[in-house]
């Protein structure tokens, strides 16, 4: 399903409302449940609106996040776990598990995080789409739609790193890490509900490709079309190339 809104603020509010409604639904008959949270510029408004909701049962939520740069401490402005420490009310949550990008053994960290994911089996995942079509840090052709692992160490391609620099997270392209830990495509696609926020004119080309291109690891986000319960939230700028589809 696709929904489009006038601007990023309204998009974020709608995204947060859908997320909140799903959390409230899950909380009706569960003592705890897992939610995977996304980061990055596309999530600013969603998480801001979500945190303002006073009716959410944060005490039932076991939180995860999608990815983290290798080598960045939580204090670095680009650290995803560092960002979520500020964006989410972690003290109210049942638990929140972080991907440690500074681990001396990233492969072992990936295995341990994957084990926690399997144990909790999250019910809801927030995510975005990169300008190169990546899902989390599964970049084109690095992504494996049949990956046997749920979390892995990956290399970041040039376009991905350029996006992070262009968004202002790093002082130079040379400062953007070359590797990251990320949930894999199968781990994401296994989650029963996906909510993707994709605002801004920089995302218009890749949004069009998601709808027009064949399903391929060359554009990992194309796999979203096969998920039975995924909603894509766009704004006027990001939906430019698919306007006709929105009115069919």
mmCIF file of C-alpha atoms in Angstrom:
data_model
loop_
_atom_site.group_PDB
_atom_site.id
_atom_site.type_symbol
_atom_site.label_atom_id
_atom_site.label_comp_id
_atom_site.label_asym_id
_atom_site.label_seq_id
_atom_site.Cartn_x
_atom_site.Cartn_y
_atom_site.Cartn_z
ATOM 1 C CA UNK A 1 0.000 0.000 0.000
ATOM 2 C CA UNK A 2 1.159 3.540 -0.769
ATOM 3 C CA UNK A 3 0.117 6.777 0.916
ATOM 4 C CA UNK A 4 1.272 10.249 -0.079
ATOM 5 C CA UNK A 5 1.115 13.503 1.889
ATOM 6 C CA UNK A 6 1.811 17.164 1.231
ATOM 7 C CA UNK A 7 5.034 17.366 3.208
ATOM 8 C CA UNK A 8 7.354 15.462 5.507
ATOM 9 C CA UNK A 9 5.744 16.727 8.706
ATOM 10 C CA UNK A 10 2.277 15.482 7.735
ATOM 11 C CA UNK A 11 3.825 12.265 6.407
ATOM 12 C CA UNK A 12 5.616 11.728 9.719
ATOM 13 C CA UNK A 13 2.402 12.256 11.659
ATOM 14 C CA UNK A 14 0.522 9.752 9.490
ATOM 15 C CA UNK A 15 3.376 7.259 9.740
ATOM 16 C CA UNK A 16 3.434 7.672 13.523
ATOM 17 C CA UNK A 17 -0.344 7.245 13.732
ATOM 18 C CA UNK A 18 -0.222 3.950 11.827
ATOM 19 C CA UNK A 19 2.683 2.783 13.974
ATOM 20 C CA UNK A 20 0.840 3.779 17.149
ATOM 21 C CA UNK A 21 -2.318 1.983 16.094
ATOM 22 C CA UNK A 22 -0.377 -1.189 15.416
ATOM 23 C CA UNK A 23 1.426 -0.957 18.764
ATOM 24 C CA UNK A 24 -1.894 -0.519 20.563
ATOM 25 C CA UNK A 25 -3.346 -3.498 18.674
ATOM 26 C CA UNK A 26 -0.398 -5.690 19.611
ATOM 27 C CA UNK A 27 -0.569 -4.597 23.242
ATOM 28 C CA UNK A 28 -4.179 -5.693 23.628
ATOM 29 C CA UNK A 29 -3.298 -9.372 23.893
ATOM 30 C CA UNK A 30 0.461 -9.472 24.497
ATOM 31 C CA UNK A 31 2.577 -8.840 27.541
ATOM 32 C CA UNK A 32 5.574 -7.955 25.388
ATOM 33 C CA UNK A 33 6.339 -7.653 21.672
ATOM 34 C CA UNK A 34 9.232 -6.572 19.485
ATOM 35 C CA UNK A 35 9.490 -3.418 17.386
ATOM 36 C CA UNK A 36 12.398 -2.608 15.074
ATOM 37 C CA UNK A 37 13.068 1.117 14.800
ATOM 38 C CA UNK A 38 14.696 2.911 11.874
ATOM 39 C CA UNK A 39 16.942 5.957 11.933
ATOM 40 C CA UNK A 40 18.205 8.533 9.455
ATOM 41 C CA UNK A 41 16.722 11.752 8.143
ATOM 42 C CA UNK A 42 13.600 9.995 6.843
ATOM 43 C CA UNK A 43 12.588 9.074 10.380
ATOM 44 C CA UNK A 44 12.938 12.431 12.159
ATOM 45 C CA UNK A 45 9.290 13.454 11.966
ATOM 46 C CA UNK A 46 7.919 9.974 12.537
ATOM 47 C CA UNK A 47 9.868 9.432 15.732
ATOM 48 C CA UNK A 48 9.153 12.969 16.936
ATOM 49 C CA UNK A 49 5.420 12.422 16.577
ATOM 50 C CA UNK A 50 5.632 8.921 18.005
ATOM 51 C CA UNK A 51 7.365 10.068 21.163
ATOM 52 C CA UNK A 52 4.631 12.646 21.793
ATOM 53 C CA UNK A 53 1.971 9.935 22.001
ATOM 54 C CA UNK A 54 1.064 9.540 25.674
ATOM 55 C CA UNK A 55 -1.136 6.486 25.166
ATOM 56 C CA UNK A 56 1.523 4.052 23.979
ATOM 57 C CA UNK A 57 2.436 1.052 26.168
ATOM 58 C CA UNK A 58 6.193 1.545 25.928
ATOM 59 C CA UNK A 59 6.627 -0.803 28.905
ATOM 60 C CA UNK A 60 5.596 -3.716 26.669
ATOM 61 C CA UNK A 61 7.960 -2.917 23.794
ATOM 62 C CA UNK A 62 11.236 -4.747 23.233
ATOM 63 C CA UNK A 63 13.113 -2.523 20.818
ATOM 64 C CA UNK A 64 15.733 -3.221 18.181
ATOM 65 C CA UNK A 65 17.296 -1.110 15.465
ATOM 66 C CA UNK A 66 18.223 -1.902 11.901
ATOM 67 C CA UNK A 67 21.892 -1.098 11.523
ATOM 68 C CA UNK A 68 24.998 0.611 12.841
ATOM 69 C CA UNK A 69 28.304 1.816 11.454
ATOM 70 C CA UNK A 70 31.375 -0.166 12.366
ATOM 71 C CA UNK A 71 33.757 1.903 14.433
ATOM 72 C CA UNK A 72 31.403 4.656 15.632
ATOM 73 C CA UNK A 73 30.779 5.184 19.326
ATOM 74 C CA UNK A 74 27.260 6.131 20.470
ATOM 75 C CA UNK A 75 28.558 9.638 21.116
ATOM 76 C CA UNK A 76 29.253 10.252 17.434
ATOM 77 C CA UNK A 77 26.532 12.359 15.795
ATOM 78 C CA UNK A 78 26.012 9.756 13.058
ATOM 79 C CA UNK A 79 25.621 6.785 15.394
ATOM 80 C CA UNK A 80 22.207 5.206 15.010
ATOM 81 C CA UNK A 81 22.083 3.747 18.499
ATOM 82 C CA UNK A 82 23.179 7.119 19.841
ATOM 83 C CA UNK A 83 20.349 8.802 17.942
ATOM 84 C CA UNK A 84 17.741 6.346 19.226
ATOM 85 C CA UNK A 85 18.898 6.890 22.801
ATOM 86 C CA UNK A 86 17.637 10.443 22.349
ATOM 87 C CA UNK A 87 14.664 9.791 20.056
ATOM 88 C CA UNK A 88 12.985 7.003 22.040
ATOM 89 C CA UNK A 89 11.890 6.869 25.703
ATOM 90 C CA UNK A 90 14.230 3.968 26.431
ATOM 91 C CA UNK A 91 13.731 4.186 30.190
ATOM 92 C CA UNK A 92 10.047 3.374 29.696
ATOM 93 C CA UNK A 93 10.604 0.406 27.413
ATOM 94 C CA UNK A 94 10.706 -3.230 28.449
ATOM 95 C CA UNK A 95 14.115 -3.517 26.787
ATOM 96 C CA UNK A 96 16.125 -2.024 23.954
ATOM 97 C CA UNK A 97 18.905 -3.972 22.256
ATOM 98 C CA UNK A 98 21.672 -2.082 20.491
ATOM 99 C CA UNK A 99 24.003 -3.124 17.698
ATOM 100 C CA UNK A 100 27.487 -2.368 18.986
ATOM 101 C CA UNK A 101 29.510 -0.965 16.113
ATOM 102 C CA UNK A 102 32.623 -0.705 18.263
ATOM 103 C CA UNK A 103 32.742 -4.411 19.055
ATOM 104 C CA UNK A 104 36.160 -6.009 18.591
ATOM 105 C CA UNK A 105 34.390 -8.961 16.960
ATOM 106 C CA UNK A 106 31.617 -7.669 14.651
ATOM 107 C CA UNK A 107 30.754 -11.126 13.340
ATOM 108 C CA UNK A 108 30.115 -12.412 16.850
ATOM 109 C CA UNK A 109 28.089 -9.296 17.645
ATOM 110 C CA UNK A 110 25.982 -9.996 14.548
ATOM 111 C CA UNK A 111 25.379 -13.584 15.652
ATOM 112 C CA UNK A 112 24.342 -12.521 19.149
ATOM 113 C CA UNK A 113 21.998 -9.844 17.845
ATOM 114 C CA UNK A 114 20.462 -12.315 15.424
ATOM 115 C CA UNK A 115 19.816 -14.717 18.298
ATOM 116 C CA UNK A 116 17.950 -12.013 20.215
ATOM 117 C CA UNK A 117 15.894 -11.197 17.142
ATOM 118 C CA UNK A 118 14.891 -14.816 16.723
ATOM 119 C CA UNK A 119 14.003 -15.052 20.401
ATOM 120 C CA UNK A 120 11.748 -11.982 20.360
ATOM 121 C CA UNK A 121 10.483 -12.361 16.764
ATOM 122 C CA UNK A 122 9.504 -8.691 16.237
ATOM 123 C CA UNK A 123 5.998 -7.920 15.020
ATOM 124 C CA UNK A 124 6.584 -4.480 13.514
ATOM 125 C CA UNK A 125 9.448 -2.843 11.622
ATOM 126 C CA UNK A 126 9.922 0.810 10.684
ATOM 127 C CA UNK A 127 12.316 1.449 7.836
ATOM 128 C CA UNK A 128 13.367 3.761 5.044
ATOM 129 C CA UNK A 129 14.825 3.401 1.565
ATOM 130 C CA UNK A 130 18.256 4.692 0.588
ATOM 131 C CA UNK A 131 18.916 6.806 -2.474
ATOM 132 C CA UNK A 132 20.626 3.786 -4.033
ATOM 133 C CA UNK A 133 17.657 1.563 -3.188
ATOM 134 C CA UNK A 134 19.201 -0.045 -0.135
ATOM 135 C CA UNK A 135 17.144 -1.505 2.688
ATOM 136 C CA UNK A 136 18.962 -0.800 5.917
ATOM 137 C CA UNK A 137 22.609 -1.145 4.872
ATOM 138 C CA UNK A 138 21.950 -3.889 2.339
ATOM 139 C CA UNK A 139 23.324 -2.000 -0.648
ATOM 140 C CA UNK A 140 22.740 -2.978 -4.300
ATOM 141 C CA UNK A 141 24.300 -6.370 -5.075
ATOM 142 C CA UNK A 142 25.519 -6.587 -1.478
ATOM 143 C CA UNK A 143 21.951 -7.530 -0.599
ATOM 144 C CA UNK A 144 21.048 -11.206 -0.657
ATOM 145 C CA UNK A 145 17.332 -11.984 -0.831
ATOM 146 C CA UNK A 146 18.099 -15.516 0.402
ATOM 147 C CA UNK A 147 20.697 -14.603 2.984
ATOM 148 C CA UNK A 148 21.020 -17.411 5.554
ATOM 149 C CA UNK A 149 21.963 -14.878 8.224
ATOM 150 C CA UNK A 150 19.660 -12.428 9.998
ATOM 151 C CA UNK A 151 22.419 -9.930 10.836
ATOM 152 C CA UNK A 152 25.734 -9.496 9.102
ATOM 153 C CA UNK A 153 28.763 -7.311 8.504
ATOM 154 C CA UNK A 154 28.518 -5.507 5.143
ATOM 155 C CA UNK A 155 30.505 -3.145 2.955
ATOM 156 C CA UNK A 156 28.955 0.228 2.109
ATOM 157 C CA UNK A 157 29.016 1.326 -1.514
ATOM 158 C CA UNK A 158 30.059 4.778 -2.714
ATOM 159 C CA UNK A 159 26.539 6.085 -3.312
ATOM 160 C CA UNK A 160 25.427 5.030 0.152
ATOM 161 C CA UNK A 161 28.415 6.748 1.738
ATOM 162 C CA UNK A 162 27.861 9.866 -0.365
ATOM 163 C CA UNK A 163 24.263 10.060 0.859
ATOM 164 C CA UNK A 164 25.391 9.958 4.485
ATOM 165 C CA UNK A 165 27.873 12.739 3.822
ATOM 166 C CA UNK A 166 25.358 14.839 1.844
ATOM 167 C CA UNK A 167 22.862 14.630 4.699
ATOM 168 C CA UNK A 168 25.423 16.235 6.986
ATOM 169 C CA UNK A 169 26.291 13.330 9.251
ATOM 170 C CA UNK A 170 30.029 13.533 8.512
ATOM 171 C CA UNK A 171 32.541 16.311 7.885
ATOM 172 C CA UNK A 172 33.926 14.625 4.771
ATOM 173 C CA UNK A 173 33.298 11.586 2.614
ATOM 174 C CA UNK A 174 36.520 10.112 3.965
ATOM 175 C CA UNK A 175 34.984 10.117 7.457
ATOM 176 C CA UNK A 176 32.070 7.884 6.445
ATOM 177 C CA UNK A 177 32.785 4.314 7.580
ATOM 178 C CA UNK A 178 33.321 1.645 4.955
ATOM 179 C CA UNK A 179 31.457 -1.082 6.833
ATOM 180 C CA UNK A 180 28.366 -1.549 8.944
ATOM 181 C CA UNK A 181 26.354 -4.145 10.820
ATOM 182 C CA UNK A 182 22.862 -4.596 9.442
ATOM 183 C CA UNK A 183 19.773 -6.746 9.543
ATOM 184 C CA UNK A 184 19.553 -8.707 6.312
ATOM 185 C CA UNK A 185 16.723 -8.600 3.786
ATOM 186 C CA UNK A 186 15.176 -11.936 4.894
ATOM 187 C CA UNK A 187 15.183 -10.785 8.527
ATOM 188 C CA UNK A 188 13.276 -7.646 7.537
ATOM 189 C CA UNK A 189 10.852 -9.408 5.220
ATOM 190 C CA UNK A 190 9.963 -11.920 7.923
ATOM 191 C CA UNK A 191 8.451 -9.174 10.122
ATOM 192 C CA UNK A 192 4.630 -9.252 9.778
ATOM 193 C CA UNK A 193 4.181 -5.486 9.293
ATOM 194 C CA UNK A 194 6.550 -3.035 7.582
ATOM 195 C CA UNK A 195 6.061 0.742 7.657
ATOM 196 C CA UNK A 196 8.434 2.677 5.406
ATOM 197 C CA UNK A 197 8.769 6.456 5.482
ATOM 198 C CA UNK A 198 10.428 7.842 2.336
ATOM 199 C CA UNK A 199 10.232 11.659 2.129
ATOM 200 C CA UNK A 200 12.094 14.250 0.075
ATOM 201 C CA UNK A 201 13.055 15.013 -3.520
ATOM 202 C CA UNK A 202 16.330 13.094 -3.187
ATOM 203 C CA UNK A 203 14.252 9.912 -2.923
ATOM 204 C CA UNK A 204 11.965 10.521 -5.931
ATOM 205 C CA UNK A 205 14.112 8.646 -8.446
ATOM 206 C CA UNK A 206 14.491 5.559 -6.300
ATOM 207 C CA UNK A 207 10.788 5.502 -5.364
ATOM 208 C CA UNK A 208 9.922 5.428 -9.065
ATOM 209 C CA UNK A 209 12.423 2.615 -9.569
ATOM 210 C CA UNK A 210 10.868 0.612 -6.749
ATOM 211 C CA UNK A 211 7.598 0.616 -8.682
ATOM 212 C CA UNK A 212 8.995 0.328 -12.218
ATOM 213 C CA UNK A 213 12.064 -1.901 -11.962
ATOM 214 C CA UNK A 214 12.170 -5.703 -11.764
ATOM 215 C CA UNK A 215 12.625 -7.226 -8.316
ATOM 216 C CA UNK A 216 16.377 -7.509 -8.037
ATOM 217 C CA UNK A 217 19.225 -7.235 -5.527
ATOM 218 C CA UNK A 218 20.445 -4.443 -7.802
ATOM 219 C CA UNK A 219 17.690 -2.358 -6.173
ATOM 220 C CA UNK A 220 17.004 -4.089 -2.854
ATOM 221 C CA UNK A 221 13.905 -2.013 -2.050
ATOM 222 C CA UNK A 222 12.040 -3.616 -4.963
ATOM 223 C CA UNK A 223 11.529 -6.649 -2.729
ATOM 224 C CA UNK A 224 9.049 -4.647 -0.638
ATOM 225 C CA UNK A 225 6.414 -5.225 -3.311
ATOM 226 C CA UNK A 226 6.310 -8.905 -2.361
ATOM 227 C CA UNK A 227 5.568 -8.274 1.319
ATOM 228 C CA UNK A 228 1.905 -8.937 2.256
ATOM 229 C CA UNK A 229 1.649 -6.035 4.732
ATOM 230 C CA UNK A 230 4.011 -3.194 3.823
ATOM 231 C CA UNK A 231 2.965 0.458 3.657
ATOM 232 C CA UNK A 232 5.080 3.077 1.916
ATOM 233 C CA UNK A 233 4.631 6.657 3.158
ATOM 234 C CA UNK A 234 5.656 9.349 0.668
ATOM 235 C CA UNK A 235 5.414 13.111 0.405
ATOM 236 C CA UNK A 236 4.783 15.314 -2.627
ATOM 237 C CA UNK A 237 8.486 15.448 -3.465
ATOM 238 C CA UNK A 238 9.298 11.753 -3.198
ATOM 239 C CA UNK A 239 6.148 10.669 -5.064
ATOM 240 C CA UNK A 240 6.756 12.865 -8.120
ATOM 241 C CA UNK A 241 7.540 9.949 -10.427
ATOM 242 C CA UNK A 242 4.526 7.819 -9.477
ATOM 243 C CA UNK A 243 1.755 10.429 -9.304
ATOM 244 C CA UNK A 244 -0.360 8.555 -11.831
ATOM 245 C CA UNK A 245 -0.256 5.399 -9.724
ATOM 246 C CA UNK A 246 -1.550 7.244 -6.695
ATOM 247 C CA UNK A 247 -4.700 8.264 -8.559
ATOM 248 C CA UNK A 248 -5.540 4.914 -10.119
#
